[in-house]
Amino acid sequence: MKIIIVENELYLAQSIQNNLSEKLNAKCEIYASYDEAIDTNGDIYIVNTNLNGNIEKLIEEKKDKIILLLAPYVTYTSVTQPIKLGADDYLQKPFSIEELIRKIMHLREYYSLKKKTQKLEKFIETILEDIEIEKNYDFKFPMFIKTNYIKAVDKLVFEYAKNNNLDIIIIENENISDIELNDNVIYYSKQTIKNQKTLTTLSKYNTIIIVPKEFENNIPNYNLVEIDIAKKSFLDDEILSIEDYIKFIIINHQNKFPDTELSKKLGISRKSLWEKRKKYGIIKQK
């Protein structure tokens, strides 16, 4: 961990350096101005807000790093504006080393969790990216969904939660007494919900419930949606017929390859490929 200390009070800067080097095993460098620090490459920047120069430029350059302000007094210029520009937090002088270390540890944990969350979101997006949902659905809750492909609903729920900055609460069973349901997307995907009391309770919230094909209920004002996806994955451990396989390949790859190459890969003529499209009702997007 490399910490850049931007401070012109030499005694204070050296005290911070000694303590962080000892207690956090950090490599620390001291700079007396914003201009000197701008060409550095640290993990954490501890910056006095009361120096001459352009602090805005330093924050703009280092806003992807941890930036902790040291402010002699709290004003819009010294604290509020730098935080709006990208600084993370501040300490008002005088402060204790213990408080400085606590804030550093907190911000390191926050950034670590933020990176993990971003990686997990990217991982989920990659898993779901090949699933195409052609229709835009009206999210009127509670939303009951009949589907032939649960992964399509997974993508629907994930994108709705992400676009609306909501958490997803996945219900694994019908015991919901200990679950915080407010201000989240509630997702029940087991297709086995039978308890009318549970159903009634979940229907009071932003709930998406996958239900069996034969599902009927007496809850008023619900939104029942059917999602049928022709595009299925071979990762479902099912064995497809030759015709289903050809249909799958055409739907999934006709926009990636020209007809000459696609028909060659399938071992059929271009005329046969045209006939297959007509038979399956597949329209090639231009």
PDB file of C-alpha atoms in Angstrom, residues 6-279:
ATOM      1  CA  VAL A   6       0.192  16.208   0.486  1.00  0.00           C
ATOM      2  CA  GLU A   7       0.964  18.493   3.436  1.00  0.00           C
ATOM      3  CA  ASN A   8       3.229  21.528   3.918  1.00  0.00           C
ATOM      4  CA  GLU A   9       3.350  21.256   7.713  1.00  0.00           C
ATOM      5  CA  LEU A  10       6.472  19.109   7.837  1.00  0.00           C
ATOM      6  CA  TYR A  11       6.104  17.979  11.460  1.00  0.00           C
ATOM      7  CA  LEU A  12       2.514  16.802  10.870  1.00  0.00           C
ATOM      8  CA  ALA A  13       3.414  15.113   7.573  1.00  0.00           C
ATOM      9  CA  GLN A  14       6.313  13.218   9.180  1.00  0.00           C
ATOM     10  CA  SER A  15       4.135  12.184  12.121  1.00  0.00           C
ATOM     11  CA  ILE A  16       1.521  10.760   9.712  1.00  0.00           C
ATOM     12  CA  GLN A  17       4.260   9.049   7.704  1.00  0.00           C
ATOM     13  CA  ASN A  18       5.844   7.405  10.764  1.00  0.00           C
ATOM     14  CA  ASN A  19       2.545   6.181  12.188  1.00  0.00           C
ATOM     15  CA  LEU A  20       1.151   4.806   8.917  1.00  0.00           C
ATOM     16  CA  SER A  21       4.449   3.160   8.053  1.00  0.00           C
ATOM     17  CA  GLU A  22       4.507   1.430  11.429  1.00  0.00           C
ATOM     18  CA  LYS A  23       0.835   0.604  11.959  1.00  0.00           C
ATOM     19  CA  LEU A  24      -0.279  -0.123   8.380  1.00  0.00           C
ATOM     20  CA  ASN A  25       3.058  -1.246   6.945  1.00  0.00           C
ATOM     21  CA  ALA A  26       2.540   1.394   4.270  1.00  0.00           C
ATOM     22  CA  LYS A  27       5.070   3.066   2.029  1.00  0.00           C
ATOM     23  CA  CYS A  28       4.557   6.826   2.440  1.00  0.00           C
ATOM     24  CA  GLU A  29       5.778   9.769   0.387  1.00  0.00           C
ATOM     25  CA  ILE A  30       5.457  13.449   1.382  1.00  0.00           C
ATOM     26  CA  TYR A  31       4.794  16.318  -1.041  1.00  0.00           C
ATOM     27  CA  ALA A  32       4.328  19.968  -0.114  1.00  0.00           C
ATOM     28  CA  SER A  33       2.089  20.988  -3.041  1.00  0.00           C
ATOM     29  CA  TYR A  34      -0.695  19.678  -5.294  1.00  0.00           C
ATOM     30  CA  ASP A  35       1.449  20.129  -8.387  1.00  0.00           C
ATOM     31  CA  GLU A  36       4.228  17.932  -6.973  1.00  0.00           C
ATOM     32  CA  ALA A  37       1.738  15.168  -6.070  1.00  0.00           C
ATOM     33  CA  ILE A  38      -0.092  15.080  -9.391  1.00  0.00           C
ATOM     34  CA  ASP A  39       2.557  12.965 -11.129  1.00  0.00           C
ATOM     35  CA  THR A  40       2.682  10.354  -8.356  1.00  0.00           C
ATOM     36  CA  ASN A  41       1.037   6.939  -8.375  1.00  0.00           C
ATOM     37  CA  GLY A  42      -0.310   6.134  -4.931  1.00  0.00           C
ATOM     38  CA  ASP A  43      -3.139   3.996  -3.605  1.00  0.00           C
ATOM     39  CA  ILE A  44      -4.264   6.578  -1.029  1.00  0.00           C
ATOM     40  CA  TYR A  45      -3.956  10.368  -1.067  1.00  0.00           C
ATOM     41  CA  ILE A  46      -4.071  12.335   2.201  1.00  0.00           C
ATOM     42  CA  VAL A  47      -4.457  15.957   1.142  1.00  0.00           C
ATOM     43  CA  ASN A  48      -4.371  19.238   3.046  1.00  0.00           C
ATOM     44  CA  THR A  49      -7.144  21.420   1.606  1.00  0.00           C
ATOM     45  CA  ASN A  50      -5.462  24.681   2.621  1.00  0.00           C
ATOM     46  CA  LEU A  51      -2.478  24.732   0.278  1.00  0.00           C
ATOM     47  CA  ASN A  52      -1.873  27.158  -2.573  1.00  0.00           C
ATOM     48  CA  GLY A  53      -2.584  25.687  -5.986  1.00  0.00           C
ATOM     49  CA  ASN A  54      -5.234  23.725  -7.850  1.00  0.00           C
ATOM     50  CA  ILE A  55      -6.647  20.994  -5.633  1.00  0.00           C
ATOM     51  CA  GLU A  56      -9.443  20.385  -8.166  1.00  0.00           C
ATOM     52  CA  LYS A  57      -6.920  19.214 -10.760  1.00  0.00           C
ATOM     53  CA  LEU A  58      -5.312  16.792  -8.301  1.00  0.00           C
ATOM     54  CA  ILE A  59      -8.688  15.312  -7.315  1.00  0.00           C
ATOM     55  CA  GLU A  60      -9.749  14.984 -10.951  1.00  0.00           C
ATOM     56  CA  GLU A  61      -6.536  13.115 -11.778  1.00  0.00           C
ATOM     57  CA  LYS A  62      -6.724  10.802  -8.736  1.00  0.00           C
ATOM     58  CA  LYS A  63     -10.492  10.340  -8.255  1.00  0.00           C
ATOM     59  CA  ASP A  64     -10.214   6.604  -8.888  1.00  0.00           C
ATOM     60  CA  LYS A  65      -7.957   6.396  -5.809  1.00  0.00           C
ATOM     61  CA  ILE A  66      -8.818   6.874  -2.134  1.00  0.00           C
ATOM     62  CA  ILE A  67      -8.677  10.602  -1.344  1.00  0.00           C
ATOM     63  CA  LEU A  68      -8.887  11.733   2.284  1.00  0.00           C
ATOM     64  CA  LEU A  69      -8.960  15.469   2.963  1.00  0.00           C
ATOM     65  CA  LEU A  70      -7.326  17.213   5.908  1.00  0.00           C
ATOM     66  CA  ALA A  71      -9.294  20.418   6.497  1.00  0.00           C
ATOM     67  CA  PRO A  72      -8.336  23.170   9.003  1.00  0.00           C
ATOM     68  CA  TYR A  73     -12.001  24.239   8.850  1.00  0.00           C
ATOM     69  CA  VAL A  74     -15.104  22.873   7.126  1.00  0.00           C
ATOM     70  CA  THR A  75     -16.531  25.035   4.346  1.00  0.00           C
ATOM     71  CA  TYR A  76     -18.034  24.483   0.904  1.00  0.00           C
ATOM     72  CA  THR A  77     -14.675  25.249  -0.722  1.00  0.00           C
ATOM     73  CA  SER A  78     -12.510  23.143   1.595  1.00  0.00           C
ATOM     74  CA  VAL A  79     -14.725  20.051   1.972  1.00  0.00           C
ATOM     75  CA  THR A  80     -18.058  19.989   0.125  1.00  0.00           C
ATOM     76  CA  GLN A  81     -16.764  20.919  -3.320  1.00  0.00           C
ATOM     77  CA  PRO A  82     -13.732  18.552  -3.257  1.00  0.00           C
ATOM     78  CA  ILE A  83     -15.998  15.663  -2.204  1.00  0.00           C
ATOM     79  CA  LYS A  84     -18.378  16.490  -5.067  1.00  0.00           C
ATOM     80  CA  LEU A  85     -15.370  16.364  -7.410  1.00  0.00           C
ATOM     81  CA  GLY A  86     -14.350  12.878  -6.228  1.00  0.00           C
ATOM     82  CA  ALA A  87     -12.679  13.016  -2.814  1.00  0.00           C
ATOM     83  CA  ASP A  88     -13.962  10.312  -0.447  1.00  0.00           C
ATOM     84  CA  ASP A  89     -13.979  11.784   3.073  1.00  0.00           C
ATOM     85  CA  TYR A  90     -12.350  14.367   5.335  1.00  0.00           C
ATOM     86  CA  LEU A  91     -10.844  14.901   8.768  1.00  0.00           C
ATOM     87  CA  GLN A  92     -10.898  18.280  10.470  1.00  0.00           C
ATOM     88  CA  LYS A  93      -7.653  19.393  12.044  1.00  0.00           C
ATOM     89  CA  PRO A  94      -6.612  18.669  14.721  1.00  0.00           C
ATOM     90  CA  PHE A  95      -7.310  14.922  14.502  1.00  0.00           C
ATOM     91  CA  SER A  96      -5.983  11.758  16.071  1.00  0.00           C
ATOM     92  CA  ILE A  97      -3.888   9.202  14.218  1.00  0.00           C
ATOM     93  CA  GLU A  98      -6.358   6.534  15.356  1.00  0.00           C
ATOM     94  CA  GLU A  99      -9.198   8.353  13.605  1.00  0.00           C
ATOM     95  CA  LEU A 100      -7.093   8.705  10.448  1.00  0.00           C
ATOM     96  CA  ILE A 101      -6.299   4.984  10.455  1.00  0.00           C
ATOM     97  CA  ARG A 102      -9.961   4.104  11.054  1.00  0.00           C
ATOM     98  CA  LYS A 103     -11.058   6.135   8.041  1.00  0.00           C
ATOM     99  CA  ILE A 104      -8.314   4.628   5.862  1.00  0.00           C
ATOM    100  CA  MET A 105      -9.333   1.080   6.803  1.00  0.00           C
ATOM    101  CA  HIS A 106     -13.001   1.870   6.226  1.00  0.00           C
ATOM    102  CA  LEU A 107     -12.348   3.345   2.775  1.00  0.00           C
ATOM    103  CA  ARG A 108     -10.082   0.451   1.783  1.00  0.00           C
ATOM    104  CA  GLU A 109     -12.833  -2.001   2.705  1.00  0.00           C
ATOM    105  CA  TYR A 110     -15.411   0.067   0.817  1.00  0.00           C
ATOM    106  CA  TYR A 111     -13.303   0.169  -2.363  1.00  0.00           C
ATOM    107  CA  SER A 112     -12.564  -3.554  -2.095  1.00  0.00           C
ATOM    108  CA  LEU A 113     -16.276  -4.387  -1.829  1.00  0.00           C
ATOM    109  CA  LYS A 114     -17.064  -1.969  -4.669  1.00  0.00           C
ATOM    110  CA  LYS A 115     -14.577  -3.718  -6.980  1.00  0.00           C
ATOM    111  CA  LYS A 116     -15.931  -7.155  -6.036  1.00  0.00           C
ATOM    112  CA  THR A 117     -19.483  -5.983  -6.716  1.00  0.00           C
ATOM    113  CA  GLN A 118     -18.501  -4.600 -10.119  1.00  0.00           C
ATOM    114  CA  LYS A 119     -16.770  -7.873 -11.022  1.00  0.00           C
ATOM    115  CA  LEU A 120     -19.800  -9.906  -9.935  1.00  0.00           C
ATOM    116  CA  GLU A 121     -22.126  -7.677 -11.957  1.00  0.00           C
ATOM    117  CA  LYS A 122     -19.890  -8.080 -15.003  1.00  0.00           C
ATOM    118  CA  PHE A 123     -19.800 -11.856 -14.451  1.00  0.00           C
ATOM    119  CA  ILE A 124     -23.615 -12.033 -14.270  1.00  0.00           C
ATOM    120  CA  GLU A 125     -23.973  -9.822 -17.346  1.00  0.00           C
ATOM    121  CA  THR A 126     -21.596 -12.121 -19.253  1.00  0.00           C
ATOM    122  CA  ILE A 127     -23.593 -15.222 -18.269  1.00  0.00           C
ATOM    123  CA  LEU A 128     -26.882 -13.621 -19.318  1.00  0.00           C
ATOM    124  CA  GLU A 129     -25.743 -11.642 -22.362  1.00  0.00           C
ATOM    125  CA  ASP A 130     -26.772 -14.269 -24.950  1.00  0.00           C
ATOM    126  CA  ILE A 131     -30.358 -14.339 -23.683  1.00  0.00           C
ATOM    127  CA  GLU A 132     -32.485 -12.027 -25.802  1.00  0.00           C
ATOM    128  CA  ILE A 133     -35.765 -10.690 -24.431  1.00  0.00           C
ATOM    129  CA  GLU A 134     -37.508  -9.049 -27.358  1.00  0.00           C
ATOM    130  CA  LYS A 135     -40.407  -7.458 -25.478  1.00  0.00           C
ATOM    131  CA  ASN A 136     -40.359  -4.646 -22.940  1.00  0.00           C
ATOM    132  CA  TYR A 137     -42.474  -5.752 -20.001  1.00  0.00           C
ATOM    133  CA  ASP A 138     -44.559  -3.519 -17.751  1.00  0.00           C
ATOM    134  CA  PHE A 139     -43.292  -3.999 -14.211  1.00  0.00           C
ATOM    135  CA  LYS A 140     -46.578  -3.847 -12.338  1.00  0.00           C
ATOM    136  CA  PHE A 141     -46.104  -5.586  -9.006  1.00  0.00           C
ATOM    137  CA  PRO A 142     -46.736  -8.258  -7.942  1.00  0.00           C
ATOM    138  CA  MET A 143     -45.575  -9.787 -11.225  1.00  0.00           C
ATOM    139  CA  PHE A 144     -46.316 -13.472 -11.849  1.00  0.00           C
ATOM    140  CA  ILE A 145     -44.422 -15.085 -14.721  1.00  0.00           C
ATOM    141  CA  LYS A 146     -45.030 -18.294 -16.613  1.00  0.00           C
ATOM    142  CA  THR A 147     -41.973 -19.222 -18.646  1.00  0.00           C
ATOM    143  CA  ASN A 148     -40.258 -22.013 -20.521  1.00  0.00           C
ATOM    144  CA  TYR A 149     -36.822 -20.628 -19.647  1.00  0.00           C
ATOM    145  CA  ILE A 150     -36.083 -19.383 -16.128  1.00  0.00           C
ATOM    146  CA  LYS A 151     -32.748 -17.795 -17.143  1.00  0.00           C
ATOM    147  CA  ALA A 152     -34.711 -15.258 -19.205  1.00  0.00           C
ATOM    148  CA  VAL A 153     -36.504 -14.156 -16.036  1.00  0.00           C
ATOM    149  CA  ASP A 154     -33.154 -14.083 -14.208  1.00  0.00           C
ATOM    150  CA  LYS A 155     -31.975 -11.533 -16.776  1.00  0.00           C
ATOM    151  CA  LEU A 156     -35.212  -9.554 -16.521  1.00  0.00           C
ATOM    152  CA  VAL A 157     -34.923  -9.317 -12.725  1.00  0.00           C
ATOM    153  CA  PHE A 158     -31.200  -8.492 -12.785  1.00  0.00           C
ATOM    154  CA  GLU A 159     -31.584  -5.680 -15.327  1.00  0.00           C
ATOM    155  CA  TYR A 160     -34.605  -4.180 -13.563  1.00  0.00           C
ATOM    156  CA  ALA A 161     -32.812  -4.145 -10.201  1.00  0.00           C
ATOM    157  CA  LYS A 162     -29.649  -2.661 -11.712  1.00  0.00           C
ATOM    158  CA  ASN A 163     -31.482   0.049 -13.673  1.00  0.00           C
ATOM    159  CA  ASN A 164     -33.458   1.066 -10.592  1.00  0.00           C
ATOM    160  CA  ASN A 165     -30.563   0.746  -8.115  1.00  0.00           C
ATOM    161  CA  LEU A 166     -32.359  -1.898  -6.038  1.00  0.00           C
ATOM    162  CA  ASP A 167     -31.158  -5.005  -4.240  1.00  0.00           C
ATOM    163  CA  ILE A 168     -32.463  -8.444  -5.173  1.00  0.00           C
ATOM    164  CA  ILE A 169     -33.849 -10.613  -2.381  1.00  0.00           C
ATOM    165  CA  ILE A 170     -34.007 -14.226  -3.574  1.00  0.00           C
ATOM    166  CA  ILE A 171     -36.649 -16.285  -1.768  1.00  0.00           C
ATOM    167  CA  GLU A 172     -35.530 -19.901  -1.449  1.00  0.00           C
ATOM    168  CA  ASN A 173     -38.544 -21.196   0.478  1.00  0.00           C
ATOM    169  CA  GLU A 174     -41.912 -20.060   1.767  1.00  0.00           C
ATOM    170  CA  ASN A 175     -40.589 -19.011   5.173  1.00  0.00           C
ATOM    171  CA  ILE A 176     -40.277 -15.242   4.768  1.00  0.00           C
ATOM    172  CA  SER A 177     -40.771 -14.078   8.347  1.00  0.00           C
ATOM    173  CA  ASP A 178     -37.123 -13.026   8.835  1.00  0.00           C
ATOM    174  CA  ILE A 179     -36.608 -11.301   5.483  1.00  0.00           C
ATOM    175  CA  GLU A 180     -36.525  -7.538   5.008  1.00  0.00           C
ATOM    176  CA  LEU A 181     -38.799  -7.051   2.012  1.00  0.00           C
ATOM    177  CA  ASN A 182     -39.126  -3.276   1.681  1.00  0.00           C
ATOM    178  CA  ASP A 183     -37.300  -1.279  -1.022  1.00  0.00           C
ATOM    179  CA  ASN A 184     -35.984  -4.352  -2.813  1.00  0.00           C
ATOM    180  CA  VAL A 185     -36.911  -6.614  -5.699  1.00  0.00           C
ATOM    181  CA  ILE A 186     -38.260  -9.877  -4.275  1.00  0.00           C
ATOM    182  CA  TYR A 187     -37.575 -12.845  -6.565  1.00  0.00           C
ATOM    183  CA  TYR A 188     -39.182 -16.254  -6.057  1.00  0.00           C
ATOM    184  CA  SER A 189     -38.022 -18.617  -8.821  1.00  0.00           C
ATOM    185  CA  LYS A 190     -38.834 -22.110  -7.562  1.00  0.00           C
ATOM    186  CA  GLN A 191     -42.183 -22.531  -9.418  1.00  0.00           C
ATOM    187  CA  THR A 192     -43.492 -24.346  -6.353  1.00  0.00           C
ATOM    188  CA  ILE A 193     -45.218 -21.641  -4.317  1.00  0.00           C
ATOM    189  CA  LYS A 194     -48.420 -23.074  -2.844  1.00  0.00           C
ATOM    190  CA  ASN A 195     -49.000 -21.294   0.448  1.00  0.00           C
ATOM    191  CA  GLN A 196     -51.728 -18.710  -0.100  1.00  0.00           C
ATOM    192  CA  LYS A 197     -50.612 -16.720   2.958  1.00  0.00           C
ATOM    193  CA  THR A 198     -47.058 -16.459   1.598  1.00  0.00           C
ATOM    194  CA  LEU A 199     -48.429 -15.480  -1.790  1.00  0.00           C
ATOM    195  CA  THR A 200     -50.604 -12.770  -0.276  1.00  0.00           C
ATOM    196  CA  THR A 201     -47.694 -11.415   1.787  1.00  0.00           C
ATOM    197  CA  LEU A 202     -45.266 -11.296  -1.142  1.00  0.00           C
ATOM    198  CA  SER A 203     -47.900  -9.582  -3.273  1.00  0.00           C
ATOM    199  CA  LYS A 204     -47.654  -6.466  -1.102  1.00  0.00           C
ATOM    200  CA  TYR A 205     -44.102  -5.767  -2.285  1.00  0.00           C
ATOM    201  CA  ASN A 206     -42.010  -5.416  -5.472  1.00  0.00           C
ATOM    202  CA  THR A 207     -42.251  -9.132  -6.070  1.00  0.00           C
ATOM    203  CA  ILE A 208     -41.536 -11.229  -9.168  1.00  0.00           C
ATOM    204  CA  ILE A 209     -42.727 -14.810  -8.816  1.00  0.00           C
ATOM    205  CA  ILE A 210     -42.205 -17.619 -11.331  1.00  0.00           C
ATOM    206  CA  VAL A 211     -45.271 -19.836 -11.303  1.00  0.00           C
ATOM    207  CA  PRO A 212     -46.175 -23.196 -12.900  1.00  0.00           C
ATOM    208  CA  LYS A 213     -47.929 -23.231 -16.281  1.00  0.00           C
ATOM    209  CA  GLU A 214     -51.176 -24.296 -14.647  1.00  0.00           C
ATOM    210  CA  PHE A 215     -51.010 -21.488 -12.090  1.00  0.00           C
ATOM    211  CA  GLU A 216     -54.256 -19.767 -11.113  1.00  0.00           C
ATOM    212  CA  ASN A 217     -54.829 -17.473  -8.137  1.00  0.00           C
ATOM    213  CA  ASN A 218     -57.417 -15.210  -6.618  1.00  0.00           C
ATOM    214  CA  ILE A 219     -55.159 -12.239  -5.805  1.00  0.00           C
ATOM    215  CA  PRO A 220     -56.650  -9.119  -7.422  1.00  0.00           C
ATOM    216  CA  ASN A 221     -54.684  -6.638  -9.503  1.00  0.00           C
ATOM    217  CA  TYR A 222     -51.764  -8.931 -10.259  1.00  0.00           C
ATOM    218  CA  ASN A 223     -49.756  -8.841 -13.456  1.00  0.00           C
ATOM    219  CA  LEU A 224     -49.524 -12.253 -15.120  1.00  0.00           C
ATOM    220  CA  VAL A 225     -46.901 -12.456 -17.869  1.00  0.00           C
ATOM    221  CA  GLU A 226     -45.892 -15.316 -20.150  1.00  0.00           C
ATOM    222  CA  ILE A 227     -42.327 -15.406 -21.461  1.00  0.00           C
ATOM    223  CA  ASP A 228     -41.546 -18.040 -24.074  1.00  0.00           C
ATOM    224  CA  ILE A 229     -37.969 -18.051 -25.327  1.00  0.00           C
ATOM    225  CA  ALA A 230     -37.064 -20.041 -28.419  1.00  0.00           C
ATOM    226  CA  LYS A 231     -33.395 -19.418 -27.745  1.00  0.00           C
ATOM    227  CA  LYS A 232     -32.294 -21.983 -25.190  1.00  0.00           C
ATOM    228  CA  SER A 233     -28.904 -22.987 -23.881  1.00  0.00           C
ATOM    229  CA  PHE A 234     -27.233 -26.360 -24.248  1.00  0.00           C
ATOM    230  CA  LEU A 235     -26.164 -26.052 -20.633  1.00  0.00           C
ATOM    231  CA  ASP A 236     -29.581 -27.307 -19.490  1.00  0.00           C
ATOM    232  CA  ASP A 237     -28.574 -30.981 -19.821  1.00  0.00           C
ATOM    233  CA  GLU A 238     -31.236 -31.639 -22.434  1.00  0.00           C
ATOM    234  CA  ILE A 239     -30.775 -33.628 -25.633  1.00  0.00           C
ATOM    235  CA  LEU A 240     -32.122 -31.831 -28.680  1.00  0.00           C
ATOM    236  CA  SER A 241     -33.406 -33.447 -31.852  1.00  0.00           C
ATOM    237  CA  ILE A 242     -31.531 -32.700 -35.086  1.00  0.00           C
ATOM    238  CA  GLU A 243     -34.311 -30.320 -36.139  1.00  0.00           C
ATOM    239  CA  ASP A 244     -34.241 -28.485 -32.797  1.00  0.00           C
ATOM    240  CA  TYR A 245     -30.447 -28.257 -33.036  1.00  0.00           C
ATOM    241  CA  ILE A 246     -30.604 -26.748 -36.519  1.00  0.00           C
ATOM    242  CA  LYS A 247     -33.292 -24.308 -35.386  1.00  0.00           C
ATOM    243  CA  PHE A 248     -31.158 -23.315 -32.391  1.00  0.00           C
ATOM    244  CA  ILE A 249     -28.068 -22.712 -34.525  1.00  0.00           C
ATOM    245  CA  ILE A 250     -29.971 -20.626 -37.090  1.00  0.00           C
ATOM    246  CA  ILE A 251     -31.585 -18.414 -34.438  1.00  0.00           C
ATOM    247  CA  ASN A 252     -28.385 -17.899 -32.488  1.00  0.00           C
ATOM    248  CA  HIS A 253     -25.847 -17.546 -35.288  1.00  0.00           C
ATOM    249  CA  GLN A 254     -27.609 -16.191 -38.381  1.00  0.00           C
ATOM    250  CA  ASN A 255     -26.530 -12.649 -37.535  1.00  0.00           C
ATOM    251  CA  LYS A 256     -22.925 -13.703 -36.891  1.00  0.00           C
ATOM    252  CA  PHE A 257     -22.235 -15.536 -40.169  1.00  0.00           C
ATOM    253  CA  PRO A 258     -23.253 -14.990 -43.807  1.00  0.00           C
ATOM    254  CA  ASP A 259     -25.690 -17.576 -45.172  1.00  0.00           C
ATOM    255  CA  THR A 260     -22.993 -19.275 -47.249  1.00  0.00           C
ATOM    256  CA  GLU A 261     -20.834 -19.949 -44.182  1.00  0.00           C
ATOM    257  CA  LEU A 262     -23.776 -20.823 -41.908  1.00  0.00           C
ATOM    258  CA  SER A 263     -25.199 -23.371 -44.353  1.00  0.00           C
ATOM    259  CA  LYS A 264     -21.728 -24.879 -44.781  1.00  0.00           C
ATOM    260  CA  LYS A 265     -21.332 -25.287 -41.017  1.00  0.00           C
ATOM    261  CA  LEU A 266     -24.735 -27.000 -40.847  1.00  0.00           C
ATOM    262  CA  GLY A 267     -23.921 -29.241 -43.816  1.00  0.00           C
ATOM    263  CA  ILE A 268     -26.891 -28.034 -45.874  1.00  0.00           C
ATOM    264  CA  SER A 269     -27.355 -25.901 -48.973  1.00  0.00           C
ATOM    265  CA  ARG A 270     -28.324 -22.225 -48.932  1.00  0.00           C
ATOM    266  CA  LYS A 271     -31.680 -23.231 -50.402  1.00  0.00           C
ATOM    267  CA  SER A 272     -32.212 -25.690 -47.531  1.00  0.00           C
ATOM    268  CA  LEU A 273     -31.282 -22.948 -45.070  1.00  0.00           C
ATOM    269  CA  TRP A 274     -33.922 -20.693 -46.623  1.00  0.00           C
ATOM    270  CA  GLU A 275     -36.480 -23.510 -46.413  1.00  0.00           C
ATOM    271  CA  LYS A 276     -35.609 -24.129 -42.733  1.00  0.00           C
ATOM    272  CA  ARG A 277     -36.181 -20.454 -41.931  1.00  0.00           C
ATOM    273  CA  LYS A 278     -39.559 -20.575 -43.661  1.00  0.00           C
ATOM    274  CA  LYS A 279     -40.494 -23.791 -41.850  1.00  0.00           C
TER     275      LYS A 279
END
